[in-house]
Coordinates of C-alpha atoms in Angstrom, one line a residue:
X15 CA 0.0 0.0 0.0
X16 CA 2.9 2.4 1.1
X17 CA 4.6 1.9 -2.2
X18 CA 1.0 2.6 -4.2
X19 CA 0.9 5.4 -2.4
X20 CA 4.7 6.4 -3.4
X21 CA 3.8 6.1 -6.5
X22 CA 0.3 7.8 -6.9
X23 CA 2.7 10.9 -5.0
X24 CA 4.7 10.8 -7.8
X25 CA 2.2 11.1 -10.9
X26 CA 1.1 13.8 -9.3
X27 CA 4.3 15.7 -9.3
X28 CA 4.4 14.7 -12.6
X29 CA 1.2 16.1 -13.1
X30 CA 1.8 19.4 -11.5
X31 CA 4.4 20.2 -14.1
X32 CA 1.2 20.6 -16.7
X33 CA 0.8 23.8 -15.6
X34 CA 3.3 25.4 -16.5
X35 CA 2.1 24.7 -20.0
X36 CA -0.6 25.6 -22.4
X37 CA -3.9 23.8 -21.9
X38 CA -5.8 23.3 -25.1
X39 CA -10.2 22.7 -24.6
X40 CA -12.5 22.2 -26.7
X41 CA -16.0 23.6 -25.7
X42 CA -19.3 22.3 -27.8
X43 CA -22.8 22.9 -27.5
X44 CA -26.6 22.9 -28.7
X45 CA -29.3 24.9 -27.9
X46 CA -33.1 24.5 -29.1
X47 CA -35.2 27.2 -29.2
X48 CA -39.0 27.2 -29.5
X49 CA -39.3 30.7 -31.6
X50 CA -37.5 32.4 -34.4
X51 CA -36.2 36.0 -34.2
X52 CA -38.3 38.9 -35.7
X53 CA -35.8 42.2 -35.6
X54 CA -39.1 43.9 -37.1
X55 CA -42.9 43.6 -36.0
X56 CA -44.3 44.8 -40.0
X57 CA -42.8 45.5 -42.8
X58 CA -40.6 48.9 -42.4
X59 CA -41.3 51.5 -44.5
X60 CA -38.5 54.0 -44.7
X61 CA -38.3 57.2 -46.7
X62 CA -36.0 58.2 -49.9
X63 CA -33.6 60.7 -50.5
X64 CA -32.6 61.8 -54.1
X65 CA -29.3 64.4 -55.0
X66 CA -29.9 67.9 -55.6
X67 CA -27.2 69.3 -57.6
X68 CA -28.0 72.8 -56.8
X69 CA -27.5 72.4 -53.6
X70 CA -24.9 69.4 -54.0
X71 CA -27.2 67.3 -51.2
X72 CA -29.3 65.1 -50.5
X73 CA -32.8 66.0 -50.2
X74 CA -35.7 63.8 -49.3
X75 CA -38.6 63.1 -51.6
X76 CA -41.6 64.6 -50.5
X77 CA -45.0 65.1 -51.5
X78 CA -45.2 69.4 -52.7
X79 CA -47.6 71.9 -53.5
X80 CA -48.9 73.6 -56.1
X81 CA -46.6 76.5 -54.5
X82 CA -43.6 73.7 -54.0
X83 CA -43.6 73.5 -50.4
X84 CA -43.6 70.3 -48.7
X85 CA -47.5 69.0 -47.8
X86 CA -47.7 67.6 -43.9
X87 CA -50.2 65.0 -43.1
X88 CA -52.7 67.0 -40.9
X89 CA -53.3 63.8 -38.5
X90 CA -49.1 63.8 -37.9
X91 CA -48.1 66.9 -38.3
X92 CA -45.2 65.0 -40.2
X93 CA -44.0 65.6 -44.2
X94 CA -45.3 63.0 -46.6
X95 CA -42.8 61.4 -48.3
X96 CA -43.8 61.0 -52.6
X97 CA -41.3 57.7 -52.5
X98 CA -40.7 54.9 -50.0
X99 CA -38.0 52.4 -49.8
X100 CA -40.0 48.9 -48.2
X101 CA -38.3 46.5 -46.0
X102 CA -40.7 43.4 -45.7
X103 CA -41.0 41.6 -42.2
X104 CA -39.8 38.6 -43.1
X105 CA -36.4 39.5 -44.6
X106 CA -35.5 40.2 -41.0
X107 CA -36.7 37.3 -39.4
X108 CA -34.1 34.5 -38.0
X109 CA -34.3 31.0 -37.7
X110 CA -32.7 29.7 -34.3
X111 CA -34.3 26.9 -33.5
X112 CA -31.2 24.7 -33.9
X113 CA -28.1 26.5 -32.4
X114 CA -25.2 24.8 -32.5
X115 CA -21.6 26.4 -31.4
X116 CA -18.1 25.3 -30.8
X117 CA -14.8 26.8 -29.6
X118 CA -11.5 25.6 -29.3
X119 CA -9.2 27.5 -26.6
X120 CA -5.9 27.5 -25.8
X121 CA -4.5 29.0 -22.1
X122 CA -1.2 29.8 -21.1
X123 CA -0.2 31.1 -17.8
X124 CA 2.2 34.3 -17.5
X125 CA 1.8 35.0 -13.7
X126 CA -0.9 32.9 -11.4
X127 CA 0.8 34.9 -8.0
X128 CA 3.1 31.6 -7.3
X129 CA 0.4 29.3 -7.5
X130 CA 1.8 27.2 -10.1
X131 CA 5.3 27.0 -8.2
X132 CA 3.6 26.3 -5.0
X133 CA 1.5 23.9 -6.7
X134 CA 5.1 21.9 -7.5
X135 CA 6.7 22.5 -4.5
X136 CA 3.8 20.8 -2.8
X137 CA 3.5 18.0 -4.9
X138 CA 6.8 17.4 -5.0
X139 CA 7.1 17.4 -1.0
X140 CA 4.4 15.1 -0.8
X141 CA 6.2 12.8 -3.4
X142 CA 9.0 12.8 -0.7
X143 CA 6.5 12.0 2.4
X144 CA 5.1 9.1 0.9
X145 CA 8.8 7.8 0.1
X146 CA 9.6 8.2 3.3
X147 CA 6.7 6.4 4.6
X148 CA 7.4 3.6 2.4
X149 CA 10.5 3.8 3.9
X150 CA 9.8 3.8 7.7
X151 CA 6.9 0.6 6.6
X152 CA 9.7 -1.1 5.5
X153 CA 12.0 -0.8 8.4
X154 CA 8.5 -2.0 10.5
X155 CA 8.2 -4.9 8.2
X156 CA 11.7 -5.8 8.6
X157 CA 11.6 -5.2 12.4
X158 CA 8.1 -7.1 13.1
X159 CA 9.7 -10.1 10.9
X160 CA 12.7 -9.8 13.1
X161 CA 10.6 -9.9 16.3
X162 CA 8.7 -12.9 14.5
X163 CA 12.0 -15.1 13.4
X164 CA 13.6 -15.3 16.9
X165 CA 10.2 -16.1 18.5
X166 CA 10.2 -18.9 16.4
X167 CA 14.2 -19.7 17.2
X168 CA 13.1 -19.3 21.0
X169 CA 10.0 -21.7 20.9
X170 CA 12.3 -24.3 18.9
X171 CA 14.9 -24.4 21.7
X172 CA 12.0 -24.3 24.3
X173 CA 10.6 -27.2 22.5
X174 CA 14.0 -29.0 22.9
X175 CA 14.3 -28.1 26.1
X176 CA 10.7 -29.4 26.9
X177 CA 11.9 -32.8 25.4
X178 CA 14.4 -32.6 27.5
X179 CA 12.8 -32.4 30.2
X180 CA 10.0 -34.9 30.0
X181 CA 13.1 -37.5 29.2
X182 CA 14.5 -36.4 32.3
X183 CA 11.1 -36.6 34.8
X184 CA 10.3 -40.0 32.8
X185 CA 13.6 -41.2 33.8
X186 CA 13.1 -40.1 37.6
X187 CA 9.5 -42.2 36.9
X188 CA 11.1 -45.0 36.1
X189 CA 13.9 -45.5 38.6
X190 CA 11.4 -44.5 41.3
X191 CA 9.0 -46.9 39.8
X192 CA 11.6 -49.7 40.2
X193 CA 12.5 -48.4 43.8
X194 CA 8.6 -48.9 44.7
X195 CA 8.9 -52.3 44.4
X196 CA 12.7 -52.9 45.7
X197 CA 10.5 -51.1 48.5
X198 CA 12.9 -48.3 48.9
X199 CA 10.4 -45.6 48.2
X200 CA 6.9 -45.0 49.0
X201 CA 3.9 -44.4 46.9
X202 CA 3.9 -40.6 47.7
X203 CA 7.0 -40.3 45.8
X204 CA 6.3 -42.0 42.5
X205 CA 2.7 -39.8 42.8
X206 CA 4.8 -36.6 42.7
X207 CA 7.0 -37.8 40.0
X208 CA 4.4 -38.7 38.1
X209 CA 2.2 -35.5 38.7
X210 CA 5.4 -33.6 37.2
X211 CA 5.7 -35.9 34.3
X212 CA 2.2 -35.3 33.6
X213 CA 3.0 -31.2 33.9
X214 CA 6.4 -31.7 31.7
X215 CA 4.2 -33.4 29.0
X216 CA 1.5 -30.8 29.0
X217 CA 4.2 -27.8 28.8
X218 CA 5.9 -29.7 25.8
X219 CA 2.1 -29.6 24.1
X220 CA 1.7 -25.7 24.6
X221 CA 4.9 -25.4 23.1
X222 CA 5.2 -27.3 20.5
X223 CA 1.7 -25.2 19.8
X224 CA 3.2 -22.1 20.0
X225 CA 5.7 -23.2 18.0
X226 CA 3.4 -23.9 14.9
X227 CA 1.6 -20.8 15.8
X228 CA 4.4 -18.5 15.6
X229 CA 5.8 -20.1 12.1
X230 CA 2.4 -19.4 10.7
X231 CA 3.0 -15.9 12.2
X232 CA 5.9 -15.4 10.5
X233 CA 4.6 -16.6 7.2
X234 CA 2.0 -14.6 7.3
X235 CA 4.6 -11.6 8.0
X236 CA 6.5 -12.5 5.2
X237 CA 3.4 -12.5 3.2
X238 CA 3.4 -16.3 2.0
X239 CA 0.9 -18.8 3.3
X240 CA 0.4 -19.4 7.0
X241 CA 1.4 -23.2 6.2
X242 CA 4.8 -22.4 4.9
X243 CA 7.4 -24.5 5.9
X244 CA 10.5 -22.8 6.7
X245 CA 13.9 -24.1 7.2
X246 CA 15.5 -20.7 9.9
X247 CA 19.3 -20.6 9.7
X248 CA 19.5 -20.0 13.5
X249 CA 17.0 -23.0 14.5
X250 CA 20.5 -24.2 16.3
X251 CA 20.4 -21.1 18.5
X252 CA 24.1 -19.6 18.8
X253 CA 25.5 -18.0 21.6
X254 CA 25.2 -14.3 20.5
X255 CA 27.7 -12.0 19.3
X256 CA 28.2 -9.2 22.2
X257 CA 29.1 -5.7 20.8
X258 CA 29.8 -2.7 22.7
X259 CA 27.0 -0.5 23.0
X260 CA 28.3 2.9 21.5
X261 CA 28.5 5.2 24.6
X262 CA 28.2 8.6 22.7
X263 CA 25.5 9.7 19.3
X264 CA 25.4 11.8 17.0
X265 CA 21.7 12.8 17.4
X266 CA 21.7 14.7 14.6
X267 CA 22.7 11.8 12.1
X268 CA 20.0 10.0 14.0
X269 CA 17.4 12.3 13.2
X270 CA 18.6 12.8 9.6
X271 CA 18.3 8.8 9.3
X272 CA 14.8 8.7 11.1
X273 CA 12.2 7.9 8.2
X274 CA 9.1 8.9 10.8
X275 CA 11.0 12.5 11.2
X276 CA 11.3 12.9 7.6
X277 CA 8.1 12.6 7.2
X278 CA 7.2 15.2 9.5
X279 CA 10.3 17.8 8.4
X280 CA 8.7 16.9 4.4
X281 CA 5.1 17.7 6.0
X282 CA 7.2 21.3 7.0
X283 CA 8.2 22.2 3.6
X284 CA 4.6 21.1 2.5
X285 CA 2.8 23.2 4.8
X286 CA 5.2 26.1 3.7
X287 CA 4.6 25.9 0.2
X288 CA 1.2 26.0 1.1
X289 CA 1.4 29.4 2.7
X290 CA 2.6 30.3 -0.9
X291 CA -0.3 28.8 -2.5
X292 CA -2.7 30.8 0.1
X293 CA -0.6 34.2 -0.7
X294 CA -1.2 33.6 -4.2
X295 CA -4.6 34.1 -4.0
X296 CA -4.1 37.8 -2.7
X297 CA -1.7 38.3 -6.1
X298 CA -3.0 39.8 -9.3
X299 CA -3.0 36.4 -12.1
X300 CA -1.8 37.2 -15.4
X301 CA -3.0 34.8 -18.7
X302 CA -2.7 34.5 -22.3
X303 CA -6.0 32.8 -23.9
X304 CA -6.3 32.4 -28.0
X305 CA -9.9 30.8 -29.5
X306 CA -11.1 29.3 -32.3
X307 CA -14.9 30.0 -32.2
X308 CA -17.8 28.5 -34.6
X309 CA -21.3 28.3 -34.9
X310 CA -24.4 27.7 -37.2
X311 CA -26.1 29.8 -37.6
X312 CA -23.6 32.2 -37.8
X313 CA -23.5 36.0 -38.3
X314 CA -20.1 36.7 -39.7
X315 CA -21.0 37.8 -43.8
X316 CA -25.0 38.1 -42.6
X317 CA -27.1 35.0 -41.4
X318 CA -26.6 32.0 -42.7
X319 CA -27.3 28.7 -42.0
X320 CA -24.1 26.9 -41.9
X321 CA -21.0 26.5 -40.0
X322 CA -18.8 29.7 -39.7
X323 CA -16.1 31.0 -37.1
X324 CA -12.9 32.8 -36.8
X325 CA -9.7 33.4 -34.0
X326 CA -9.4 35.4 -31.3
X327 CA -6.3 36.4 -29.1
X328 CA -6.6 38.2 -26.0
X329 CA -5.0 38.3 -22.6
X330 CA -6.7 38.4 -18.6
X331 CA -5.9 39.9 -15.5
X332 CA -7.2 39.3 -12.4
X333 CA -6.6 41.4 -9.6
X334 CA -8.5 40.4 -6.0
X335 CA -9.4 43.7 -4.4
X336 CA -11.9 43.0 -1.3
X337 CA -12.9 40.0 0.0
X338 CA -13.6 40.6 3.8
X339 CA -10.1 39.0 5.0
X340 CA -11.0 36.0 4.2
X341 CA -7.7 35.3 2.1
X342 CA -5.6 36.4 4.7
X343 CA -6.9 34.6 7.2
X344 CA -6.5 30.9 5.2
X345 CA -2.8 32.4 5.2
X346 CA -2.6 33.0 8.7
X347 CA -4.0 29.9 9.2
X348 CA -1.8 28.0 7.1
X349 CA 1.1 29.6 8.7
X350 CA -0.1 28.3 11.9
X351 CA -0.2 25.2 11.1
X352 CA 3.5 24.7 10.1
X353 CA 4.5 26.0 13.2
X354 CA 2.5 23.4 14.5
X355 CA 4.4 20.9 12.8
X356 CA 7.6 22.5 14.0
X357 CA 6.4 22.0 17.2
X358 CA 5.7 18.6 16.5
X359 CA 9.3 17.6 15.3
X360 CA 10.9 19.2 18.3
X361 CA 8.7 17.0 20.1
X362 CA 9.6 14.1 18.5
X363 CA 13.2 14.8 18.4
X364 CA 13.2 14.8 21.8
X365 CA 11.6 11.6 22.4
X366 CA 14.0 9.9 19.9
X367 CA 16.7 11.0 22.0
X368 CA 14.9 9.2 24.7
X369 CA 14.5 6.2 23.0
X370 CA 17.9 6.0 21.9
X371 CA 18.8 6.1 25.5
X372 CA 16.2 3.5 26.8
X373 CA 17.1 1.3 23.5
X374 CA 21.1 1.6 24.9
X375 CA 20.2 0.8 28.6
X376 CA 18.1 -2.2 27.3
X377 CA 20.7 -3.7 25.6
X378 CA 23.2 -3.4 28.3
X379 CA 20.4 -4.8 30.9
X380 CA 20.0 -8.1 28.1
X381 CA 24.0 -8.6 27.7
X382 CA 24.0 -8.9 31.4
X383 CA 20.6 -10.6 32.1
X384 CA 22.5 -13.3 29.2
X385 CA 26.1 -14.0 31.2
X386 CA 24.0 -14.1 34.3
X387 CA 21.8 -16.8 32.8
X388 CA 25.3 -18.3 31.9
X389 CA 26.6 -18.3 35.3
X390 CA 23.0 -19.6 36.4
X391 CA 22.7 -22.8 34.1
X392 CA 25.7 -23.8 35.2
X393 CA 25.5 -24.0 38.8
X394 CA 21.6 -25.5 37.5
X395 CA 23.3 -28.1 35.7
X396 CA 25.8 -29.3 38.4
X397 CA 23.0 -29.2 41.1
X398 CA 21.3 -31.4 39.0
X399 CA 24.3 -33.2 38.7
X400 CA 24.5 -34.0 42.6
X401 CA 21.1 -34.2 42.5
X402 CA 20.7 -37.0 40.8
X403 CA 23.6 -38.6 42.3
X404 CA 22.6 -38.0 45.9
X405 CA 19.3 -39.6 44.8
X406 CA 21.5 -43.1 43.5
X407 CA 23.1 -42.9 46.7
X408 CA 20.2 -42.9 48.9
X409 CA 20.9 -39.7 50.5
X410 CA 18.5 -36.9 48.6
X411 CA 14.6 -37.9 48.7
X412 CA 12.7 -37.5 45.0
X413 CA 11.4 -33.9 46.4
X414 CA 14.9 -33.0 45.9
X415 CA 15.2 -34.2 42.9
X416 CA 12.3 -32.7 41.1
X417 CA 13.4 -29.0 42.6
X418 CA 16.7 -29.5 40.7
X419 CA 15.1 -30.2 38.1
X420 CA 12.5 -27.2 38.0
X421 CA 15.8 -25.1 38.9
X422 CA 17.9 -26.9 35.8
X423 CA 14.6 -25.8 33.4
X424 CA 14.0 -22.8 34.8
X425 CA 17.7 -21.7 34.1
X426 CA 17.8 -22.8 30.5
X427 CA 13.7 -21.2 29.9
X428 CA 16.1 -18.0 30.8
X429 CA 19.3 -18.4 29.4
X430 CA 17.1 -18.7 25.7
X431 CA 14.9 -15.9 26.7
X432 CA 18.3 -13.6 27.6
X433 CA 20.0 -15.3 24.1
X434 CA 17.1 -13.7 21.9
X435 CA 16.6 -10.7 24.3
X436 CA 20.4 -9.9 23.2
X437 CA 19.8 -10.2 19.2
X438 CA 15.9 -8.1 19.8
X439 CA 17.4 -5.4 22.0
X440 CA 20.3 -4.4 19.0
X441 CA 17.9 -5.0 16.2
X442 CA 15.6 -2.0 18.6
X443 CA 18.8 -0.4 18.7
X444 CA 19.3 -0.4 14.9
X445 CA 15.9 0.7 14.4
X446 CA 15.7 3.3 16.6
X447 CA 18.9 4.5 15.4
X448 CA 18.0 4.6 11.6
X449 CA 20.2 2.3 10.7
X450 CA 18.2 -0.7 10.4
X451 CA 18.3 -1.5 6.5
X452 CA 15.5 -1.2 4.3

């Protein structure tokens, strides 16, 4: 999903860079309407003028007199023309009741206030974040299937040791079993044995349980099917390899190598370029826009009923004026937020620092916890040791028998717990450092 997303981020950057450049539309559309267009109610009658060359003008061509003067029309008051000039009705009527019309445009930003750039910067920040979240997935992938392999590695020795130990209270079972009847030990004793063989068996059934659970877990982690078989290098658990923990940090390469804190220094930059983008509205935007425009009916060399059209170039300016604040208040609040966010990774930065600290102290706490262990199983061993001796001897009773061996398992349950506390505690060290690999 994380890498979907890394790559949706980045066709949009892509995208982003189309505005720089002209966008070409084309625009079509039909209108029906129920009438036609009469410029003229009746047919216009309009009078006539003829030359005069006396007077080298035109003079209109009126009714006259005996006398020559002009004759008004007693009910108008108004001269009555001799000749008219007709212009019927119907030579100015229009047909539009199919309109169809068309344009092609073409756009080209000169100056949008920054938008544009803003527009990139933002994309391209955000093309960042989602790399870096891919990132910081992958080092929890890798750290979840790290957690997930030595659990499996644990539950195999525990298994082992669970054999182990039912072969070691079925032994006691049977030597007491035989002492019963040489009449050397009572029944109480062989009931105690056997309650604890009973116990040994039912431990080895939850973890051989586990065991198959957590393989399935780990399948499923590395994204194959739960019933996977895998063959784990370490299966033959190793003593591990003790390192020193590093007693001073450079914080600052931490923090440059922390994917989760370049996400939020990426989400900075983001939220800056979006103050540009909310400036940019308060900036006059500048644009270039050419057309191809067409229609039928068209008007161009009088109406006709066919397809006509021509080019147009212009340019547009906006300039915002007044709008209440409003504009200025989306840039105050986008300035807000990315000092928000500012305050977010000095947050963070400090409680990396603390991690790194806890993650050191936790690995120093394991190594110890680990030669302890090794101290312990040894002195668990050689008790059992005399134990068992003792017991052949006639000298230790069975109750002492079974206590060395709960001490003997105990002590190797926590030497393997302290062996794959070691190898979790550096890979938490690695990861909290940055420099677990991804």
């Amino acid at each position: 999903m994380a890498q979907e997303n890394q790559k949706g981020a980045s066709t949009l950057r892509e995208a982003a860079k189309a505005a720089y450049l002209p966008g070409i539309d084309f625009t079509g559309s039909y209108i029906y309407n129920q009438r036609i267009i009469n410029l003229l109610g009746e047919d216009a009658k309009l009078p006539t003028m003829s030359f005069d060359p006396t007077t080298g003008s035109y003079q209109y061509n009126l009714v006259k007199g005996p006398d020559g003067v002009p004759i008004k029309d007693p009910s108008s008051g108004s001269y009555i023309p001799s000749e008219i000039a007709v212009i019927p009705k119907e030579a100015m009527s229009y047909d539009i009741h199919n309109v169809f019309a068309g344009a092609f445009t073409l756009t080209q930003p000169v100056y949008m206030g920054g938008q544009i750039r803003a527009l990139n910067r933002i994309a391209g920040f955000g093309e960042k974040i989602a790399t870096a979240m891919s990132n910081n997935v992958a080092q929890e992938i890798i750290y979840s299937v790290d957690e997930a392999y030595w659990t499996v590695v644990s539950l195999g020795e525990k298994l082992k040791l669970a054999e182990s130990f039912v072969a070691l209270t079925d032994s006691l079972c049977r030597n007491v079993s035989l002492m019963l009847e040489e009449g050397v030990a009572t029944k109480s004793d062989l009931l105690s044995v056997e309650v604890r063989a009973n116990e040994a068996n039912i431990a080895l059934v939850k973890v051989n349980n586990g065991l198959v659970l957590s393989r399935m877990a780990l399948a499923q982690i590395c994204g194959l099917p739960p019933a996977t078989h895998m063959e784990l290098t370490d299966e033959t658990l190793n003593a591990p390899d003790l390192k020193s923990v590093p007693p001073k940090t450079d914080m600052g390469s931490v923090y440059s190598r922390r994917q989760d804190l370049e996400i939020v220094r990426q989400s900075i930059n983001l939220l800056k370029s979006r103050e540009a983008l909310s400036l940019s509205e308060m900036l006059p935007k500048i644009a270039v826009v050419g057309a191809y425009s067409f229609s039928n009916p068209n008007v161009i060399d009088g109406f006709k009923k066919k397809f006509g059209g021509g080019f147009s170039v212009g340019a547009t300016l906006q300039v915002p004026i007044w709008h209440w604040g409003g504009d200025y208040r989306r840039y105050k609040a986008a300035k807000s937020s990315t000092t928000a966010q500012r305050f977010l990774l000095e947050d963070l930065e400090e409680k990396v620092q603390l991690q790194v600290n806890q993650a050191k102290f936790s690995l120093e706490e394991a190594e110890k916890t680990y030669k302890m262990t090794q101290v312990n199983l040894e002195k668990a061993e050689e008790n059992l040791n005399q134990a068992q001796l003792g017991f052949q001897e006639g000298v230790l009773t069975t109750s002492d028998v079974l206590a060395a061996q709960t001490a003997w398992l105990g002590a190797n349950s926590e030497k393997i717990d302290a062996e794959i506390g070691v190898r979790l505690a550096y890979t938490y060290l690695s990861k909290v450092l940055g420099t677990l690999p991804y």
